[in-house]
PDB file of C-alpha atoms in Angstrom:
ATOM      1  CA  MET A  24      57.619  51.630  22.456  1.00 74.00           C
ATOM      2  CA  SER A  25      56.274  49.000  20.116  1.00 71.00           C
ATOM      3  CA  GLU A  26      59.222  49.434  17.741  1.00 70.00           C
ATOM      4  CA  LEU A  27      61.627  49.053  20.667  1.00 69.00           C
ATOM      5  CA  GLY A  28      59.985  45.709  21.452  1.00 67.00           C
ATOM      6  CA  LEU A  29      58.893  46.826  24.921  1.00 72.00           C
ATOM      7  CA  CYS A  30      55.246  45.985  24.334  1.00 72.00           C
ATOM      8  CA  SER A  31      52.432  46.061  21.804  1.00 70.00           C
ATOM      9  CA  ARG A  32      50.764  49.326  20.810  1.00 74.00           C
ATOM     10  CA  ARG A  33      47.687  48.402  22.832  1.00 75.00           C
ATOM     11  CA  GLU A  34      49.828  47.757  25.904  1.00 76.00           C
ATOM     12  CA  ALA A  35      51.661  51.036  25.347  1.00 81.00           C
ATOM     13  CA  ASP A  36      48.340  52.895  25.421  1.00 83.00           C
ATOM     14  CA  GLU A  37      47.406  51.150  28.676  1.00 80.00           C
ATOM     15  CA  TRP A  38      50.749  51.902  30.313  1.00 80.00           C
ATOM     16  CA  ILE A  39      50.659  55.560  29.290  1.00 86.00           C
ATOM     17  CA  ALA A  40      47.139  55.897  30.697  1.00 84.00           C
ATOM     18  CA  LYS A  41      48.354  54.416  34.013  1.00 81.00           C
ATOM     19  CA  GLY A  42      51.340  56.781  34.207  1.00 85.00           C
ATOM     20  CA  TRP A  43      53.887  53.994  33.843  1.00 82.00           C
ATOM     21  CA  VAL A  44      55.848  55.553  30.949  1.00 87.00           C
ATOM     22  CA  ARG A  45      58.541  58.209  31.225  1.00 88.00           C
ATOM     23  CA  VAL A  46      60.462  60.129  28.585  1.00 90.00           C
ATOM     24  CA  ASP A  47      63.745  61.564  29.867  1.00 90.00           C
ATOM     25  CA  GLY A  48      62.502  60.881  33.380  1.00 88.00           C
ATOM     26  CA  LYS A  49      59.182  62.719  33.043  1.00 89.00           C
ATOM     27  CA  VAL A  50      55.840  60.903  33.113  1.00 89.00           C
ATOM     28  CA  VAL A  51      54.031  60.974  29.749  1.00 87.00           C
ATOM     29  CA  SER A  52      50.255  60.937  30.064  1.00 80.00           C
ATOM     30  CA  GLU A  53      49.139  61.953  26.568  1.00 83.00           C
ATOM     31  CA  LEU A  54      48.710  59.334  23.840  1.00 83.00           C
ATOM     32  CA  GLY A  55      50.498  60.170  20.599  1.00 80.00           C
ATOM     33  CA  THR A  56      53.264  62.211  22.255  1.00 83.00           C
ATOM     34  CA  LYS A  57      56.177  62.667  19.850  1.00 86.00           C
ATOM     35  CA  VAL A  58      59.550  61.291  20.948  1.00 87.00           C
ATOM     36  CA  THR A  59      62.851  61.964  19.204  1.00 87.00           C
ATOM     37  CA  PRO A  60      65.513  59.248  18.716  1.00 85.00           C
ATOM     38  CA  SER A  61      67.791  61.013  21.220  1.00 89.00           C
ATOM     39  CA  GLN A  62      65.247  60.818  24.045  1.00 88.00           C
ATOM     40  CA  LYS A  63      65.159  57.930  26.530  1.00 89.00           C
ATOM     41  CA  VAL A  64      61.940  55.977  27.071  1.00 88.00           C
ATOM     42  CA  THR A  65      61.595  54.026  30.311  1.00 84.00           C
ATOM     43  CA  VAL A  66      58.735  52.122  31.930  1.00 82.00           C
ATOM     44  CA  GLU A  67      57.911  51.556  35.575  1.00 81.00           C
ATOM     45  CA  ARG A  68      58.435  48.191  37.240  1.00 80.00           C
ATOM     46  CA  GLN A  69      54.676  47.701  37.521  1.00 72.00           C
ATOM     47  CA  ALA A  70      54.489  47.405  33.724  1.00 70.00           C
ATOM     48  CA  ALA A  71      57.099  44.651  33.591  1.00 68.00           C
ATOM     49  CA  ALA A  72      55.414  42.832  36.476  1.00 65.00           C
ATOM     50  CA  GLU A  73      52.020  42.990  34.779  1.00 67.00           C
ATOM     51  CA  GLN A  74      53.520  41.812  31.489  1.00 65.00           C
ATOM     52  CA  ALA A  75      55.216  38.868  33.219  1.00 66.00           C
ATOM     53  CA  ARG A  76      51.830  37.656  34.458  1.00 73.00           C
ATOM     54  CA  ARG A  77      50.406  37.449  30.945  1.00 84.00           C
ATOM     55  CA  VAL A  78      50.234  33.941  29.534  1.00 92.00           C
ATOM     56  CA  THR A  79      50.443  32.308  26.130  1.00 95.00           C
ATOM     57  CA  ILE A  80      48.491  29.115  25.505  1.00 97.00           C
ATOM     58  CA  LEU A  81      48.947  26.497  22.781  1.00 98.00           C
ATOM     59  CA  ILE A  82      45.934  24.472  21.723  1.00 98.00           C
ATOM     60  CA  ASN A  83      45.460  21.680  19.203  1.00 98.00           C
ATOM     61  CA  LYS A  84      42.339  23.086  17.550  1.00 98.00           C
ATOM     62  CA  PRO A  85      39.836  20.512  16.278  1.00 97.00           C
ATOM     63  CA  VAL A  86      37.644  20.904  13.187  1.00 96.00           C
ATOM     64  CA  GLY A  87      34.456  22.847  13.887  1.00 95.00           C
ATOM     65  CA  TYR A  88      35.903  25.581  16.094  1.00 96.00           C
ATOM     66  CA  VAL A  89      36.756  29.104  14.943  1.00 94.00           C
ATOM     67  CA  SER A  90      39.979  30.786  16.031  1.00 93.00           C
ATOM     68  CA  GLY A  91      38.553  34.086  17.246  1.00 87.00           C
ATOM     69  CA  GLN A  92      35.069  35.371  18.022  1.00 82.00           C
ATOM     70  CA  ALA A  93      32.093  33.028  17.763  1.00 79.00           C
ATOM     71  CA  GLU A  94      30.497  33.172  14.308  1.00 79.00           C
ATOM     72  CA  ASP A  95      27.674  31.450  12.419  1.00 81.00           C
ATOM     73  CA  GLY A  96      26.829  29.365  15.468  1.00 84.00           C
ATOM     74  CA  TYR A  97      30.363  27.954  15.836  1.00 90.00           C
ATOM     75  CA  GLN A  98      32.213  28.208  19.118  1.00 94.00           C
ATOM     76  CA  PRO A  99      35.638  29.822  19.491  1.00 94.00           C
ATOM     77  CA  ALA A 100      38.583  27.598  20.395  1.00 95.00           C
ATOM     78  CA  VAL A 101      39.013  29.468  23.695  1.00 95.00           C
ATOM     79  CA  VAL A 102      36.012  27.563  25.145  1.00 95.00           C
ATOM     80  CA  LEU A 103      38.232  24.463  25.199  1.00 96.00           C
ATOM     81  CA  ILE A 104      40.632  26.096  27.645  1.00 96.00           C
ATOM     82  CA  LYS A 105      39.447  24.678  30.949  1.00 96.00           C
ATOM     83  CA  PRO A 106      41.206  22.590  33.600  1.00 96.00           C
ATOM     84  CA  GLU A 107      39.862  19.236  32.409  1.00 97.00           C
ATOM     85  CA  ASN A 108      41.250  19.823  28.897  1.00 97.00           C
ATOM     86  CA  ARG A 109      44.762  20.740  30.014  1.00 97.00           C
ATOM     87  CA  TRP A 110      47.314  18.261  28.656  1.00 98.00           C
ATOM     88  CA  GLU A 111      48.503  16.036  31.486  1.00 97.00           C
ATOM     89  CA  GLU A 112      52.067  16.227  30.134  1.00 97.00           C
ATOM     90  CA  ASP A 113      52.180  20.042  30.250  1.00 97.00           C
ATOM     91  CA  ARG A 114      55.529  20.810  31.925  1.00 92.00           C
ATOM     92  CA  SER A 115      54.811  24.476  32.592  1.00 93.00           C
ATOM     93  CA  PRO A 116      54.711  25.365  36.306  1.00 91.00           C
ATOM     94  CA  GLU A 117      51.830  27.787  35.612  1.00 91.00           C
ATOM     95  CA  ARG A 118      48.660  27.083  37.576  1.00 92.00           C
ATOM     96  CA  PHE A 119      45.382  27.593  35.773  1.00 94.00           C
ATOM     97  CA  ASP A 120      43.626  30.824  36.684  1.00 90.00           C
ATOM     98  CA  ARG A 121      40.360  32.152  35.242  1.00 89.00           C
ATOM     99  CA  ASN A 122      42.143  35.480  34.724  1.00 88.00           C
ATOM    100  CA  HIS A 123      44.225  33.740  32.058  1.00 91.00           C
ATOM    101  CA  LEU A 124      41.130  33.767  29.837  1.00 90.00           C
ATOM    102  CA  ARG A 125      40.846  37.566  29.907  1.00 85.00           C
ATOM    103  CA  SER A 126      42.078  39.403  26.802  1.00 83.00           C
ATOM    104  CA  LEU A 127      43.244  36.096  25.324  1.00 90.00           C
ATOM    105  CA  VAL A 128      43.475  36.595  21.551  1.00 90.00           C
ATOM    106  CA  PRO A 129      44.576  34.359  18.659  1.00 94.00           C
ATOM    107  CA  ALA A 130      48.013  35.192  17.265  1.00 93.00           C
ATOM    108  CA  GLY A 131      47.268  33.884  13.796  1.00 90.00           C
ATOM    109  CA  ARG A 132      44.210  31.975  12.673  1.00 90.00           C
ATOM    110  CA  LEU A 133      43.207  28.522  11.523  1.00 94.00           C
ATOM    111  CA  ASP A 134      40.005  28.220   9.518  1.00 92.00           C
ATOM    112  CA  ILE A 135      37.116  26.154  10.816  1.00 93.00           C
ATOM    113  CA  ASP A 136      37.989  23.120   8.654  1.00 94.00           C
ATOM    114  CA  SER A 137      41.650  23.048   9.750  1.00 96.00           C
ATOM    115  CA  VAL A 138      43.275  21.512  12.817  1.00 97.00           C
ATOM    116  CA  GLY A 139      46.519  21.862  14.675  1.00 98.00           C
ATOM    117  CA  LEU A 140      48.614  24.413  16.514  1.00 98.00           C
ATOM    118  CA  LEU A 141      46.774  27.588  17.494  1.00 98.00           C
ATOM    119  CA  VAL A 142      48.382  30.238  19.700  1.00 97.00           C
ATOM    120  CA  LEU A 143      46.229  32.278  22.070  1.00 96.00           C
ATOM    121  CA  THR A 144      48.023  34.997  24.033  1.00 94.00           C
ATOM    122  CA  GLN A 145      47.568  37.864  26.463  1.00 90.00           C
ATOM    123  CA  ASP A 146      51.048  39.148  25.584  1.00 88.00           C
ATOM    124  CA  GLY A 147      51.136  41.820  22.900  1.00 83.00           C
ATOM    125  CA  ARG A 148      54.804  41.118  22.205  1.00 82.00           C
ATOM    126  CA  VAL A 149      53.959  37.536  21.189  1.00 89.00           C
ATOM    127  CA  ALA A 150      51.094  38.690  18.975  1.00 87.00           C
ATOM    128  CA  LYS A 151      53.329  41.232  17.254  1.00 84.00           C
ATOM    129  CA  GLN A 152      56.076  38.661  16.721  1.00 87.00           C
ATOM    130  CA  LEU A 153      53.712  36.159  15.105  1.00 91.00           C
ATOM    131  CA  ILE A 154      51.303  38.342  13.122  1.00 86.00           C
ATOM    132  CA  GLY A 155      52.939  41.759  12.916  1.00 78.00           C
ATOM    133  CA  GLU A 156      53.646  43.315   9.526  1.00 75.00           C
ATOM    134  CA  ASN A 157      57.351  42.487   9.685  1.00 77.00           C
ATOM    135  CA  THR A 158      57.112  38.996  11.140  1.00 84.00           C
ATOM    136  CA  ASN A 159      59.726  36.499   9.985  1.00 87.00           C
ATOM    137  CA  VAL A 160      58.368  33.538  11.946  1.00 94.00           C
ATOM    138  CA  ASP A 161      57.532  30.683   9.589  1.00 95.00           C
ATOM    139  CA  LYS A 162      54.656  28.240   9.995  1.00 96.00           C
ATOM    140  CA  GLU A 163      54.586  24.622   8.859  1.00 97.00           C
ATOM    141  CA  TYR A 164      51.504  22.691   7.733  1.00 98.00           C
ATOM    142  CA  LEU A 165      50.818  19.124   6.658  1.00 98.00           C
ATOM    143  CA  VAL A 166      48.257  19.151   3.857  1.00 98.00           C
ATOM    144  CA  ARG A 167      46.487  16.057   2.518  1.00 98.00           C
ATOM    145  CA  VAL A 168      45.481  16.599  -1.110  1.00 98.00           C
ATOM    146  CA  GLU A 169      43.803  15.006  -4.123  1.00 97.00           C
ATOM    147  CA  TYR A 170      44.810  15.870  -7.690  1.00 96.00           C
ATOM    148  CA  THR A 171      41.708  16.788  -9.672  1.00 95.00           C
ATOM    149  CA  LYS A 172      43.265  16.006 -13.069  1.00 94.00           C
ATOM    150  CA  PRO A 173      44.477  12.734 -14.609  1.00 94.00           C
ATOM    151  CA  GLY A 174      47.845  11.471 -13.439  1.00 93.00           C
ATOM    152  CA  ARG A 175      50.064  13.087 -10.831  1.00 94.00           C
ATOM    153  CA  LEU A 176      50.834  16.736 -10.092  1.00 96.00           C
ATOM    154  CA  PRO A 177      53.629  17.779 -12.499  1.00 96.00           C
ATOM    155  CA  ASP A 178      56.906  18.985 -10.981  1.00 96.00           C
ATOM    156  CA  SER A 179      56.389  22.327 -12.735  1.00 96.00           C
ATOM    157  CA  GLU A 180      53.174  22.867 -10.750  1.00 97.00           C
ATOM    158  CA  LEU A 181      54.941  21.920  -7.518  1.00 97.00           C
ATOM    159  CA  GLN A 182      57.512  24.597  -8.340  1.00 97.00           C
ATOM    160  CA  LYS A 183      54.698  27.138  -8.698  1.00 97.00           C
ATOM    161  CA  LEU A 184      53.585  26.326  -5.163  1.00 97.00           C
ATOM    162  CA  ASN A 185      57.111  27.132  -4.009  1.00 97.00           C
ATOM    163  CA  HIS A 186      57.275  30.419  -5.892  1.00 96.00           C
ATOM    164  CA  GLY A 187      55.402  32.046  -8.737  1.00 93.00           C
ATOM    165  CA  LEU A 188      51.750  32.231  -7.705  1.00 96.00           C
ATOM    166  CA  TRP A 189      49.807  35.462  -7.279  1.00 96.00           C
ATOM    167  CA  MET A 190      46.930  36.089  -4.887  1.00 95.00           C
ATOM    168  CA  ASP A 191      44.699  39.148  -4.510  1.00 93.00           C
ATOM    169  CA  GLY A 192      46.702  40.952  -7.169  1.00 94.00           C
ATOM    170  CA  LYS A 193      50.083  40.463  -5.465  1.00 94.00           C
ATOM    171  CA  PRO A 194      52.856  37.851  -5.785  1.00 95.00           C
ATOM    172  CA  LEU A 195      53.084  35.446  -2.879  1.00 95.00           C
ATOM    173  CA  LEU A 196      56.296  35.255  -0.884  1.00 94.00           C
ATOM    174  CA  PRO A 197      58.472  32.206  -1.609  1.00 95.00           C
ATOM    175  CA  ALA A 198      57.321  29.089   0.270  1.00 96.00           C
ATOM    176  CA  LYS A 199      58.811  25.666   0.916  1.00 98.00           C
ATOM    177  CA  VAL A 200      56.506  22.973  -0.457  1.00 98.00           C
ATOM    178  CA  ARG A 201      57.506  19.323  -0.811  1.00 97.00           C
ATOM    179  CA  TRP A 202      55.879  15.919  -0.866  1.00 97.00           C
ATOM    180  CA  GLN A 203      55.705  14.304   2.574  1.00 95.00           C
ATOM    181  CA  ASN A 204      54.247  11.087   1.136  1.00 95.00           C
ATOM    182  CA  ASP A 205      52.062  10.089  -1.832  1.00 93.00           C
ATOM    183  CA  ASP A 206      49.076  12.235  -0.891  1.00 95.00           C
ATOM    184  CA  GLN A 207      50.442  14.719   1.628  1.00 98.00           C
ATOM    185  CA  LEU A 208      52.418  17.928   1.148  1.00 98.00           C
ATOM    186  CA  SER A 209      54.464  19.886   3.661  1.00 98.00           C
ATOM    187  CA  PHE A 210      53.965  23.676   3.365  1.00 98.00           C
ATOM    188  CA  THR A 211      56.210  26.180   5.164  1.00 97.00           C
ATOM    189  CA  LEU A 212      55.038  29.797   4.848  1.00 95.00           C
ATOM    190  CA  ARG A 213      55.977  33.201   6.221  1.00 91.00           C
ATOM    191  CA  GLU A 214      52.653  34.843   5.428  1.00 88.00           C
ATOM    192  CA  GLY A 215      49.061  33.939   6.134  1.00 83.00           C
ATOM    193  CA  LYS A 216      46.466  35.251   3.742  1.00 87.00           C
ATOM    194  CA  LYS A 217      42.924  34.010   4.313  1.00 88.00           C
ATOM    195  CA  ARG A 218      42.656  30.348   3.251  1.00 92.00           C
ATOM    196  CA  GLN A 219      45.984  30.785   1.487  1.00 95.00           C
ATOM    197  CA  ILE A 220      47.046  27.137   1.274  1.00 97.00           C
ATOM    198  CA  ARG A 221      43.649  25.976   0.038  1.00 97.00           C
ATOM    199  CA  ARG A 222      43.632  28.688  -2.611  1.00 97.00           C
ATOM    200  CA  MET A 223      47.211  27.919  -3.667  1.00 97.00           C
ATOM    201  CA  CYS A 224      46.330  24.262  -4.093  1.00 97.00           C
ATOM    202  CA  GLU A 225      43.254  25.098  -6.178  1.00 97.00           C
ATOM    203  CA  MET A 226      45.456  27.122  -8.556  1.00 97.00           C
ATOM    204  CA  VAL A 227      47.444  24.009  -9.498  1.00 97.00           C
ATOM    205  CA  GLY A 228      44.531  21.549  -9.572  1.00 97.00           C
ATOM    206  CA  LEU A 229      44.790  20.139  -6.051  1.00 98.00           C
ATOM    207  CA  ARG A 230      41.885  19.739  -3.647  1.00 97.00           C
ATOM    208  CA  VAL A 231      42.684  19.948   0.057  1.00 97.00           C
ATOM    209  CA  VAL A 232      41.057  17.165   2.088  1.00 97.00           C
ATOM    210  CA  GLY A 233      42.897  17.829   5.348  1.00 97.00           C
ATOM    211  CA  LEU A 234      45.092  20.600   6.768  1.00 98.00           C
ATOM    212  CA  LYS A 235      47.058  20.564  10.014  1.00 98.00           C
ATOM    213  CA  ARG A 236      49.446  23.201  11.375  1.00 98.00           C
ATOM    214  CA  VAL A 237      52.331  21.437  13.118  1.00 98.00           C
ATOM    215  CA  ARG A 238      54.839  24.203  13.873  1.00 98.00           C
ATOM    216  CA  ILE A 239      55.121  27.959  14.438  1.00 97.00           C
ATOM    217  CA  GLY A 240      58.747  29.080  14.460  1.00 96.00           C
ATOM    218  CA  ARG A 241      60.614  26.847  16.915  1.00 96.00           C
ATOM    219  CA  VAL A 242      57.455  25.776  18.743  1.00 97.00           C
ATOM    220  CA  LYS A 243      56.011  22.439  17.594  1.00 97.00           C
ATOM    221  CA  LEU A 244      52.591  20.884  18.077  1.00 98.00           C
ATOM    222  CA  GLY A 245      54.328  17.660  19.069  1.00 96.00           C
ATOM    223  CA  ASN A 246      52.164  15.119  20.881  1.00 97.00           C
ATOM    224  CA  LEU A 247      49.586  17.620  22.154  1.00 98.00           C
ATOM    225  CA  PRO A 248      46.257  15.775  21.695  1.00 98.00           C
ATOM    226  CA  GLU A 249      43.463  17.274  19.621  1.00 97.00           C
ATOM    227  CA  GLY A 250      41.156  19.444  21.714  1.00 97.00           C
ATOM    228  CA  GLN A 251      43.703  19.820  24.540  1.00 98.00           C
ATOM    229  CA  TRP A 252      45.968  22.729  25.494  1.00 98.00           C
ATOM    230  CA  ARG A 253      49.113  23.647  27.366  1.00 98.00           C
ATOM    231  CA  TYR A 254      50.973  26.768  28.451  1.00 97.00           C
ATOM    232  CA  LEU A 255      53.970  28.070  26.533  1.00 95.00           C
ATOM    233  CA  SER A 256      56.860  27.189  28.825  1.00 92.00           C
ATOM    234  CA  PRO A 257      59.158  29.933  30.181  1.00 87.00           C
ATOM    235  CA  ASP A 258      62.083  28.476  28.200  1.00 90.00           C
ATOM    236  CA  GLU A 259      60.213  28.271  24.865  1.00 93.00           C
ATOM    237  CA  ARG A 260      60.650  30.916  22.170  1.00 91.00           C
ATOM    238  CA  PHE A 261      58.971  31.147  18.781  1.00 93.00           C
TER     239      PHE A 261
END
């Protein structure tokens, strides 16, 4: 079901437990049931209706908030999602409901010292698209840096940031890295190892002094103010 793009694996488990999944017309109630490619998997309308009610929220995360669970005394970004922090220019017709905070998980993380676009979703399909093993959704960051050596970063080192660096014993996927202005780089990545950009910069003698995620796929941070949030609109796709 997950491979067919019907739902996430977690949602599939929930739907099977509720009797909403059929194989060749027969209800499947046992998790892990084997299905052959020739068999037809269908789901009840209740599943689609429940999935349609699940929301995805975009927030401009400030420094000092963690993406997921609270840790080391720092609050999670989800605490900012309350009516008074909703962006007044949000064009989504969705009305805020406390149920929108249930099972809301980050689809990709930003470390505590970084700001910018953070996606929180109840929809397993969105989470899989953004952080699944085979994701091809790129993410763009603006990174303010200082060169820790005399002079300016050589072009050869900039090329290494684009392709050629290794991390955790494996080569990094090709990236798109270019100068945005004299002290700011634009990074576009299709992977997200822990503190990857900061570690990449350290490898070529750069120190990161500011990092902001400005785009995930086709969805941009835009003018969303820091600390405020909005719903992903029905017509938006990553």
